[in-house]
XYZ file of C-alpha atoms in Angstrom:
666
model
C 7.363 102.615 -49.718
C 5.032 103.373 -52.737
C 5.925 104.895 -55.573
C 3.958 107.992 -57.607
C 2.849 107.183 -61.395
C 0.393 108.616 -63.913
C -3.030 106.030 -63.347
C -2.845 103.792 -66.115
C 1.262 103.936 -65.997
C 1.966 101.556 -63.249
C 4.546 99.122 -63.529
C 2.360 95.381 -62.744
C 2.959 91.753 -62.807
C -0.508 90.572 -64.028
C 0.631 90.609 -67.643
C -2.135 89.738 -70.695
C -0.288 86.485 -71.197
C -0.802 85.843 -67.416
C -4.771 86.773 -68.064
C -5.388 84.903 -70.776
C -4.042 81.818 -69.644
C -6.136 82.094 -66.352
C -9.290 81.944 -68.313
C -11.677 80.178 -68.307
C -13.468 77.461 -65.753
C -14.134 74.030 -65.090
C -17.302 72.506 -65.955
C -19.933 70.404 -66.610
C -18.983 68.336 -63.350
C -19.987 64.679 -63.094
C -19.147 61.831 -60.968
C -17.970 58.212 -62.695
C -18.093 55.654 -59.830
C -15.798 57.729 -57.671
C -14.268 59.651 -59.118
C -14.774 63.655 -60.176
C -14.977 64.525 -64.020
C -15.173 67.739 -64.919
C -14.129 69.685 -68.859
C -11.661 71.747 -68.270
C -10.025 74.846 -70.475
C -7.021 74.677 -72.148
C -6.312 78.505 -73.654
C -2.480 77.843 -75.127
C -3.817 74.584 -76.070
C -5.897 76.217 -79.039
C -8.583 77.191 -76.925
C -9.865 73.670 -77.069
C -11.609 71.891 -73.766
C -10.288 68.822 -71.919
C -11.820 66.259 -69.244
C -9.802 65.874 -66.225
C -10.019 62.884 -63.674
C -10.319 62.859 -60.060
C -9.125 59.755 -59.125
C -10.074 57.964 -55.463
C -6.287 58.482 -54.130
C -6.828 62.936 -55.414
C -4.649 62.570 -58.362
C -5.627 64.986 -61.067
C -4.795 63.258 -65.086
C -6.265 64.491 -68.378
C -8.713 62.291 -69.634
C -8.005 63.164 -73.593
C -4.712 64.655 -74.907
C -4.507 67.136 -77.579
C -6.240 67.936 -80.622
C -9.643 66.277 -78.758
C -12.065 69.091 -77.942
C -14.730 68.422 -75.366
C -17.462 70.765 -76.299
C -20.576 70.454 -78.086
C -22.269 73.276 -80.790
C -25.670 72.849 -80.194
C -27.513 75.678 -79.747
C -24.219 77.316 -81.102
C -23.484 77.933 -77.208
C -23.672 74.269 -76.371
C -24.796 71.788 -73.658
C -23.363 69.402 -71.644
C -20.742 67.628 -73.526
C -19.621 64.341 -72.442
C -20.911 61.451 -70.228
C -19.231 58.532 -68.956
C -20.239 55.584 -66.550
C -17.668 53.379 -64.681
C -17.997 49.316 -65.683
C -16.745 46.659 -63.233
C -13.697 45.251 -64.062
C -13.265 47.358 -67.549
C -12.650 50.798 -66.303
C -14.771 54.092 -67.652
C -16.933 54.192 -70.899
C -17.036 57.630 -71.706
C -18.619 59.550 -74.873
C -18.090 63.176 -76.019
C -18.866 65.502 -78.459
C -15.802 66.490 -80.406
C -15.861 70.503 -80.960
C -14.309 70.315 -84.642
C -17.011 67.324 -86.522
C -19.339 67.591 -83.421
C -19.586 63.644 -83.369
C -20.124 61.903 -80.525
C -17.157 59.419 -79.709
C -16.977 56.921 -77.470
C -12.938 56.044 -75.845
C -12.329 53.945 -72.747
C -9.395 55.608 -70.872
C -7.802 52.398 -68.976
C -8.050 50.476 -72.383
C -5.109 49.281 -73.972
C -2.231 52.190 -74.247
C -2.559 53.941 -77.532
C -6.554 53.154 -78.349
C -7.793 56.070 -79.473
C -12.437 57.342 -79.663
C -14.356 55.557 -81.839
C -17.000 57.800 -84.038
C -20.568 56.453 -83.197
C -22.074 59.149 -85.155
C -22.389 60.298 -88.640
C -20.907 63.807 -90.517
C -23.686 65.368 -92.261
C -22.896 67.642 -95.359
C -26.503 69.691 -94.860
C -25.971 73.553 -93.196
C -24.474 72.679 -89.566
C -24.271 69.152 -90.080
C -25.488 67.030 -87.063
C -24.432 67.870 -83.393
C -25.214 66.306 -79.887
C -25.129 67.044 -76.510
C -26.423 65.898 -72.650
C -25.948 62.441 -73.493
C -27.113 60.408 -70.851
C -25.530 56.307 -70.672
C -27.675 53.375 -71.145
C -25.058 50.519 -71.237
C -27.787 47.832 -70.761
C -29.495 48.859 -73.763
C -26.618 49.681 -75.587
C -27.776 53.398 -76.193
C -26.874 56.494 -75.750
C -29.636 59.655 -74.950
C -28.844 62.450 -76.200
C -30.522 66.209 -77.866
C -30.250 65.543 -81.557
C -29.782 68.765 -83.563
C -29.793 68.314 -87.043
C -29.274 71.035 -89.776
C -32.147 70.616 -93.090
C -31.019 73.361 -95.243
C -28.371 76.151 -95.659
C -30.046 78.762 -93.428
C -29.107 79.123 -89.581
C -32.718 78.256 -88.851
C -33.088 75.392 -91.736
C -32.797 73.194 -87.935
C -34.785 70.090 -85.852
C -34.014 69.157 -83.017
C -35.283 65.636 -81.058
C -34.641 63.274 -78.268
C -32.416 60.497 -79.976
C -31.078 57.316 -79.136
C -27.476 56.064 -80.542
C -26.481 52.958 -80.800
C -22.939 52.020 -78.339
C -21.747 49.722 -81.076
C -21.213 52.154 -83.483
C -23.494 51.111 -85.593
C -24.145 54.821 -86.682
C -21.009 56.001 -87.323
C -21.953 56.377 -91.036
C -25.535 55.343 -91.001
C -28.175 58.417 -89.607
C -30.420 55.869 -89.863
C -29.501 53.674 -87.768
C -29.765 56.531 -85.243
C -33.479 55.788 -82.968
C -35.688 59.612 -82.597
C -37.173 59.225 -79.479
C -39.207 62.906 -78.840
C -41.979 63.499 -81.162
C -40.687 66.710 -82.393
C -43.331 68.874 -80.872
C -40.638 72.064 -79.476
C -37.832 73.410 -81.421
C -35.879 73.777 -78.547
C -35.162 71.492 -76.052
C -32.578 70.034 -73.256
C -31.760 66.078 -72.758
C -33.523 63.850 -70.803
C -33.561 62.977 -67.109
C -34.029 59.714 -66.532
C -36.354 58.837 -63.342
C -34.488 56.109 -60.528
C -36.199 53.369 -61.613
C -36.338 54.307 -65.323
C -39.773 53.825 -66.038
C -39.888 57.539 -67.225
C -38.117 60.447 -68.252
C -38.306 64.247 -68.195
C -37.253 67.692 -70.151
C -37.474 70.895 -71.127
C -39.401 72.041 -74.343
C -39.758 75.572 -75.972
C -40.359 77.282 -78.842
C -40.291 80.520 -81.056
C -39.846 83.356 -80.078
C -40.083 82.449 -76.452
C -36.096 82.176 -74.912
C -36.103 79.414 -72.477
C -36.188 82.518 -69.408
C -39.644 83.677 -70.637
C -41.199 80.186 -71.129
C -40.072 76.693 -71.068
C -42.737 73.425 -70.424
C -41.677 70.752 -68.343
C -42.125 67.438 -70.561
C -42.803 63.798 -68.466
C -43.173 61.017 -70.933
C -42.943 56.861 -70.422
C -40.345 54.615 -70.775
C -41.563 51.668 -72.429
C -40.067 47.991 -72.646
C -38.656 48.773 -75.820
C -37.398 51.639 -75.293
C -39.157 54.359 -76.893
C -40.970 57.633 -75.009
C -44.537 57.400 -74.934
C -47.892 59.311 -73.323
C -45.825 63.255 -73.175
C -47.561 65.609 -71.711
C -46.632 68.772 -70.526
C -46.350 68.841 -66.517
C -45.521 72.233 -65.383
C -44.188 76.046 -67.005
C -45.889 77.708 -69.802
C -45.612 80.495 -72.081
C -45.170 82.578 -69.083
C -43.811 80.629 -66.526
C -40.006 79.585 -66.883
C -38.701 75.824 -65.632
C -35.060 76.098 -66.517
C -34.352 72.414 -64.677
C -36.459 69.827 -64.163
C -34.886 66.516 -62.565
C -35.519 63.629 -60.196
C -35.417 62.926 -56.325
C -34.198 59.216 -55.189
C -38.075 58.687 -54.032
C -38.924 59.170 -57.678
C -40.687 62.430 -57.457
C -40.201 65.329 -59.952
C -37.491 68.018 -58.715
C -37.764 71.632 -61.230
C -37.376 75.562 -60.381
C -39.714 77.583 -61.298
C -40.309 81.432 -61.645
C -43.935 81.519 -61.089
C -43.876 83.333 -58.605
C -41.691 86.080 -59.922
C -38.393 83.789 -58.353
C -37.004 81.180 -59.677
C -37.837 78.595 -56.665
C -37.460 75.011 -56.312
C -40.795 72.633 -56.608
C -41.403 69.446 -55.576
C -44.526 66.893 -57.015
C -45.429 63.189 -56.278
C -46.530 61.275 -59.817
C -50.024 60.281 -59.522
C -51.295 56.879 -59.828
C -52.847 57.657 -63.418
C -49.108 58.800 -64.310
C -49.944 62.528 -63.825
C -48.485 64.857 -61.634
C -49.697 66.245 -58.587
C -50.142 69.277 -57.086
C -46.599 71.149 -57.062
C -45.394 71.962 -53.439
C -42.655 75.052 -53.191
C -39.514 73.781 -50.964
C -38.073 76.916 -49.792
C -40.323 80.177 -51.011
C -37.860 83.105 -50.476
C -37.221 85.768 -53.082
C -34.323 84.574 -54.311
C -32.918 82.837 -57.282
C -32.654 78.909 -57.522
C -31.965 79.056 -60.673
C -30.668 80.345 -63.670
C -31.204 81.737 -67.489
C -30.916 78.287 -69.925
C -27.944 79.850 -72.075
C -26.482 75.831 -72.453
C -28.340 73.049 -71.882
C -27.531 70.698 -69.025
C -26.314 72.727 -66.468
C -27.814 71.859 -63.072
C -28.518 74.429 -60.184
C -29.803 71.600 -57.884
C -29.033 67.800 -56.726
C -30.881 65.795 -54.816
C -29.107 63.206 -52.498
C -29.998 60.021 -51.971
C -30.349 60.306 -48.190
C -33.204 63.172 -48.851
C -31.546 66.897 -48.759
C -31.338 68.785 -52.065
C -28.173 70.542 -52.589
C -29.134 73.891 -54.346
C -27.305 77.180 -55.410
C -29.342 80.053 -54.317
C -29.255 83.760 -53.558
C -30.154 87.501 -55.082
C -27.081 88.189 -57.674
C -24.457 86.143 -56.772
C -25.557 82.319 -56.681
C -23.948 80.433 -53.352
C -24.388 76.535 -52.344
C -26.908 75.513 -49.471
C -28.030 72.233 -48.298
C -32.334 71.976 -48.147
C -34.301 69.955 -46.032
C -37.102 69.458 -48.333
C -39.381 68.326 -45.277
C -38.869 71.086 -43.221
C -37.737 74.178 -45.842
C -34.632 74.398 -43.597
C -31.457 75.580 -45.713
C -27.951 75.829 -44.410
C -24.828 77.361 -46.676
C -22.135 75.369 -47.391
C -19.052 76.907 -45.613
C -15.720 78.274 -47.268
C -14.441 82.066 -48.792
C -16.781 80.521 -52.097
C -19.259 83.250 -52.890
C -19.929 82.421 -56.333
C -21.047 78.464 -57.329
C -21.884 77.692 -61.051
C -24.483 75.783 -62.392
C -22.497 72.806 -62.271
C -23.367 69.932 -59.134
C -23.086 66.327 -59.001
C -23.638 64.213 -55.994
C -21.719 61.656 -55.013
C -23.479 59.102 -51.206
C -23.278 61.874 -49.086
C -20.853 64.545 -50.794
C -21.486 67.601 -52.772
C -19.394 68.740 -55.735
C -19.375 72.035 -57.287
C -17.411 74.624 -58.855
C -16.469 77.776 -56.517
C -15.094 80.558 -56.984
C -14.672 84.413 -55.176
C -13.033 87.670 -55.581
C -9.794 86.742 -54.603
C -10.133 83.095 -55.641
C -10.626 81.474 -59.238
C -12.847 78.752 -59.946
C -12.112 75.400 -57.785
C -13.623 71.870 -57.788
C -14.870 71.650 -53.900
C -16.500 69.352 -52.062
C -18.650 69.257 -49.532
C -19.489 66.895 -46.659
C -22.755 66.887 -45.840
C -22.167 64.556 -43.163
C -19.976 66.816 -41.096
C -20.915 70.193 -42.650
C -16.754 70.280 -44.013
C -15.700 71.576 -47.417
C -12.138 71.322 -48.986
C -10.767 71.833 -52.348
C -10.550 68.432 -54.512
C -9.522 69.953 -58.187
C -8.538 73.196 -59.534
C -7.587 74.491 -56.600
C -6.646 78.085 -56.447
C -2.980 78.971 -57.293
C -1.631 82.773 -56.961
C 0.201 83.217 -59.621
C 1.278 87.088 -58.309
C 1.449 88.441 -54.948
C -2.570 88.475 -54.300
C -2.038 92.467 -53.273
C -2.485 92.973 -56.911
C -5.572 91.547 -57.473
C -8.428 94.089 -57.336
C -11.435 94.488 -53.953
C -14.478 95.000 -55.579
C -17.035 97.377 -53.905
C -20.902 95.342 -54.021
C -23.124 98.971 -54.844
C -26.556 99.693 -55.807
C -26.580 102.840 -57.465
C -30.049 104.901 -58.353
C -30.864 105.339 -62.456
C -33.689 107.567 -64.535
C -37.380 106.781 -62.548
C -35.367 106.164 -58.654
C -34.594 102.389 -60.175
C -32.004 99.888 -58.201
C -28.791 99.299 -60.634
C -26.185 96.230 -59.007
C -22.838 97.048 -60.117
C -19.404 95.679 -58.640
C -16.889 98.344 -58.599
C -13.043 97.333 -58.595
C -10.361 100.739 -57.825
C -7.246 100.505 -59.308
C -4.650 99.008 -56.307
C -1.547 98.191 -56.770
C 0.798 97.922 -53.918
C 4.063 99.465 -54.956
C 2.467 102.620 -56.636
C -0.605 105.327 -56.068
C -1.627 108.106 -58.654
C -0.577 111.757 -58.046
C -2.525 113.434 -55.508
C -5.457 114.966 -56.605
C -5.493 112.946 -60.116
C -8.753 110.938 -60.191
C -8.456 107.172 -61.824
C -9.808 106.849 -65.475
C -12.610 104.133 -64.871
C -13.747 101.307 -67.555
C -17.987 100.839 -67.506
C -18.229 96.685 -68.507
C -21.085 95.619 -69.981
C -21.821 92.087 -69.782
C -22.985 89.988 -72.748
C -26.525 88.146 -72.862
C -28.087 90.675 -71.892
C -30.022 87.761 -69.956
C -27.089 87.308 -68.136
C -25.109 88.872 -64.997
C -20.979 89.672 -64.136
C -20.025 87.366 -61.355
C -18.034 88.657 -58.537
C -15.195 86.799 -58.896
C -11.308 86.983 -59.748
C -10.655 87.934 -63.184
C -7.225 88.916 -64.329
C -8.487 90.654 -67.209
C -9.843 93.106 -64.749
C -6.615 93.047 -62.911
C -4.693 93.863 -65.907
C -6.118 97.846 -65.606
C -6.661 97.748 -62.168
C -3.163 96.652 -60.773
C -2.335 99.784 -63.799
C -4.229 102.398 -61.921
C -7.605 102.152 -64.072
C -10.888 101.703 -62.361
C -13.709 99.277 -63.403
C -17.326 98.713 -63.016
C -19.397 95.947 -63.806
C -22.845 97.178 -64.024
C -25.228 94.387 -64.183
C -27.888 96.919 -65.687
C -31.892 96.121 -65.957
C -32.029 92.550 -67.882
C -29.761 90.838 -65.949
C -30.474 88.137 -63.594
C -30.121 87.425 -60.402
C -32.915 89.691 -58.814
C -35.900 88.458 -60.058
C -38.163 87.927 -63.051
C -39.674 91.859 -62.721
C -35.685 93.439 -62.693
C -35.067 90.529 -65.907
C -37.998 92.076 -67.647
C -37.014 95.851 -67.042
C -35.462 95.113 -70.873
C -38.641 93.557 -72.491
C -39.056 96.275 -75.151
C -36.194 98.715 -73.704
C -32.776 96.625 -75.100
C -29.842 99.718 -76.277
C -32.691 101.877 -73.726
C -32.020 100.616 -70.230
C -28.853 98.827 -70.792
C -27.420 102.584 -71.683
C -29.138 104.448 -69.367
C -28.180 102.250 -66.290
C -24.469 102.154 -67.939
C -24.401 106.119 -67.820
C -26.070 106.271 -64.956
C -23.028 104.582 -62.867
C -20.600 106.019 -64.687
C -22.465 109.740 -64.116
C -22.435 108.836 -60.333
C -18.831 107.509 -59.781
C -17.840 110.984 -61.457
C -20.077 112.758 -59.007
C -18.814 111.423 -56.122
C -15.429 111.706 -57.381
C -14.645 108.030 -58.058
C -13.237 109.032 -61.178
C -11.764 111.678 -63.322
C -15.255 112.142 -65.631
C -13.122 112.991 -68.657
C -11.516 109.620 -68.660
C -14.200 106.290 -68.400
C -15.005 104.453 -70.907
C -17.563 101.516 -72.116
C -16.242 98.126 -73.059
C -18.399 94.914 -73.472
C -18.599 91.181 -75.693
C -21.613 90.232 -77.710
C -24.842 92.019 -75.923
C -22.067 93.994 -73.547
C -20.987 95.254 -77.436
C -24.102 96.238 -78.332
C -24.791 98.511 -75.054
C -20.875 99.459 -75.686
C -21.726 100.810 -79.407
C -25.212 102.063 -78.545
C -23.556 104.166 -75.684
C -20.969 105.892 -78.087
C -24.166 106.114 -80.505
C -25.918 107.932 -77.536
C -24.518 109.578 -75.190
C -21.230 111.913 -74.739
C -20.267 110.234 -71.494
C -16.763 107.899 -72.697
C -14.201 109.637 -74.128
C -13.559 106.091 -76.190
C -15.057 102.273 -75.466
C -14.101 98.740 -76.894
C -16.530 96.840 -78.456
C -16.096 93.467 -78.669
C -18.244 90.452 -81.424
C -21.361 93.227 -81.126
C -24.435 93.073 -83.145
C -24.807 96.097 -84.471
C -27.166 95.401 -87.127
C -31.035 94.863 -85.477
C -32.541 94.421 -88.794
C -30.260 92.189 -90.253
C -29.835 90.395 -86.709
C -33.591 89.394 -86.946
C -33.512 87.886 -90.125
C -30.427 85.604 -91.450
C -27.621 87.191 -89.918
C -27.644 84.969 -86.503
C -28.223 81.557 -85.369
C -31.500 80.094 -84.645
C -32.028 80.190 -80.862
C -31.555 84.005 -81.016
C -33.080 84.722 -84.068
C -36.359 85.588 -82.726
C -34.832 86.931 -79.165
C -35.333 90.649 -80.368
C -39.153 90.020 -80.548
C -38.537 90.346 -77.096
C -35.685 92.684 -75.955
C -37.059 95.144 -78.957
C -40.458 93.920 -80.231
C -41.847 92.087 -84.073
C -39.785 93.533 -86.638
C -43.245 93.697 -88.391
C -44.580 95.866 -85.706
C -41.899 98.298 -85.228
C -39.980 98.371 -87.868
C -38.780 102.510 -87.071
C -37.734 100.861 -83.444
C -35.356 98.687 -84.903
C -33.505 101.746 -87.424
C -34.043 104.281 -84.010
C -31.574 101.808 -82.036
C -29.155 100.081 -84.400
C -25.909 102.149 -83.774
C -25.242 100.904 -87.714
C -27.631 103.690 -88.708
C -26.450 106.495 -86.901
C -22.421 106.399 -86.863
C -22.287 109.642 -87.829
C -23.458 110.446 -84.332
C -20.207 108.473 -83.009
C -17.365 111.176 -81.487
C -15.284 109.074 -79.679
C -12.491 107.076 -80.676
C -13.282 103.467 -80.486
C -10.919 99.822 -80.919
C -13.579 96.540 -82.154
C -12.531 93.246 -81.991
C -13.684 90.398 -83.895
C -13.992 86.974 -84.470
C -14.187 85.997 -88.224
C -15.927 82.538 -87.373
C -18.532 83.714 -85.202
C -21.935 82.858 -86.468
C -24.132 84.683 -83.891
C -22.774 87.977 -84.284
C -21.323 87.600 -87.777
C -17.751 89.558 -88.975
C -20.677 91.396 -91.611
C -21.688 93.560 -89.030
C -18.553 94.759 -87.853
C -17.442 95.716 -91.615
C -20.435 97.205 -92.514
C -19.788 99.540 -89.177
C -16.296 100.781 -90.487
C -17.351 100.895 -94.051
C -19.274 103.938 -92.926
C -17.313 105.285 -90.286
C -14.402 105.259 -92.655
C -14.092 109.449 -93.399
C -15.651 110.670 -90.879
C -12.705 111.725 -88.726
C -13.038 109.356 -85.381
C -10.266 107.635 -84.962
C -11.050 103.755 -84.737
C -8.812 100.636 -84.850
C -10.023 96.813 -86.076
C -8.916 93.771 -84.967
C -10.202 90.573 -86.706
C -8.939 86.702 -85.805
C -9.193 84.307 -87.766
C -10.107 80.764 -86.319
C -12.042 82.645 -83.372
C -15.969 82.334 -82.897
C -18.035 84.052 -80.403
C -15.973 84.513 -77.215
C -11.592 84.593 -77.877
C -10.483 80.758 -76.645
C -7.444 81.284 -78.024
C -4.258 82.913 -75.370
C -2.813 84.437 -78.380
C -5.689 85.897 -79.184
C -6.788 87.024 -75.742
C -3.069 88.554 -75.424
C -3.434 90.738 -78.820
C -7.149 92.295 -77.713
C -5.886 92.788 -74.456
C -3.073 94.763 -75.070
C -4.863 96.821 -77.758
C -7.769 97.826 -75.493
C -5.186 99.211 -72.775
C -3.425 100.781 -76.115
C -6.533 102.288 -76.898
C -6.812 104.000 -73.182
C -3.326 104.922 -73.245
C -3.746 107.146 -76.275
C -7.199 108.668 -75.347
C -6.597 109.084 -71.297
C -2.866 110.250 -71.671
C -0.621 108.390 -69.760
C 2.588 106.190 -71.523
C 2.655 102.275 -71.853
C 5.587 101.459 -73.893
C 5.445 97.581 -72.677
C 2.626 97.278 -75.572
C 2.380 98.253 -78.975
C 1.002 101.097 -80.385
C -2.420 100.910 -81.894
C -2.894 102.447 -84.994
C -6.100 103.962 -85.679
C -7.638 105.166 -88.586
C -9.938 107.951 -89.460
């Protein structure tokens, strides 16, 4: 028998601490000999990431204890932070990037007990120092090849990036001159090298301001000489208006790459010509689907070739699933199982494919597909229900209609609680969730942060507004020069539609988001009267400041495409910036900010607060020392979730005695 209680006041076992402990997912999967390794979040251990290894007998163990933190800061969002090889009779050799100092370290986990990682690279006091990502171990050369990001001055844009070779003997630990540079610096941004099976060639990706990697990238091919240098580097795919987010090799030494030259990221293969050039590229499975995604981090993978010929691919419109592609016939067979979303990290071990997969009722797991039998199984980070799954929301995938009849993709999460329902005739409040990026998407996976609200009687909807990925380049480019317009309109259109159809209470709608989603939330409160309140998390608030010196190098020219060039349309920067129109905000809001955020710095939040003071609009500000862009500490996430619930309780009019009352200033 169900009890009746006001929406928002329902009792729930999905607590804030439980949601925080479940935050994050495995990343950067790889194989070491016959073992499977991956990086894993530890929110209750200061937000660090560790490495986990699954031995051949199925046992799991942590490779690096606290305080080691396996995470790179290259382009601030990071890249693949580790590589390891198995050495016969000696165990694995691991090279990883340690987050606090960004040095590369070498570690032998099977060496004598108590042995510590040893540094391979030096520390630099200039700007953001020296940073490393996408390591490729070459023990035969005694080196690890990787991306080097080197700051040359104090400004966030005083930076250069090259491919570099670091000696494994530790001779560069205190000597920058001992690091051997491999590439010529022709691109401002680049990914790590992928070396051909015969060891004679390397391919990597590069791009330059003002392009972002989903706008246009170059796939660069070079010969590897006998002395370990790169020569004859030339662009073989991509260009200013063609995005190539991954390039790699098959077992026969043919080049594989993803490209959106048709408007969709599809997979191509090309033979190397006798003169070292590239032959014609052939689309292996041309479809109006995405076989890749936005390159927000380096070292990710949407495809991996098996030695036997097939290619493991991630593909789909919307979320991506795993399939096995026969490159000769174009036949594509999807992996069986309950998983509906696969992450952009794949590894191959013989005839087996490994990936990270999740579903609306399952956390991200390490899943293995045996291509000989077609069977899948969980081999690591196995899902376990921390509460009765009847408290999980059941999302509905929907397409709404926006201005000018355009389609808007969204996931609707109605309130759900097996023991409680709302009073007859009472419509639930709903929170519109705007994802970050904005060139990104919300994936349809189990998220206890959403369950925290839906199990208490508050609905949620994730809006993959125009500009989101997963639906082709044309959908992605709806946001070109329209940031702060299309995203705001699409979120409002979904909110109004839910209210008009009787799903949501029109008087109790909220908007929330982080990073670019924080921008959309703030801009929505400025431009729209749809929302009763909003939660703004580490946001962009001042376009002019963000376009000049208030963000990092990677996104410092992002606004050229999202808004237009500052020197050409300065009025647009002022017109759309929430900071310039604080007087238009009439709804209460909560602002959450990490004080160590270099992507969306606290200075912008503090300026907004200064302008909001004394205007009579209730608001609260929580700032978190030690947090950057994206909260990682469990205690931070707990406090932020409770504060958000407290805001909704105050504004929507329900009781929540289990969370501290939010002190609102005017």
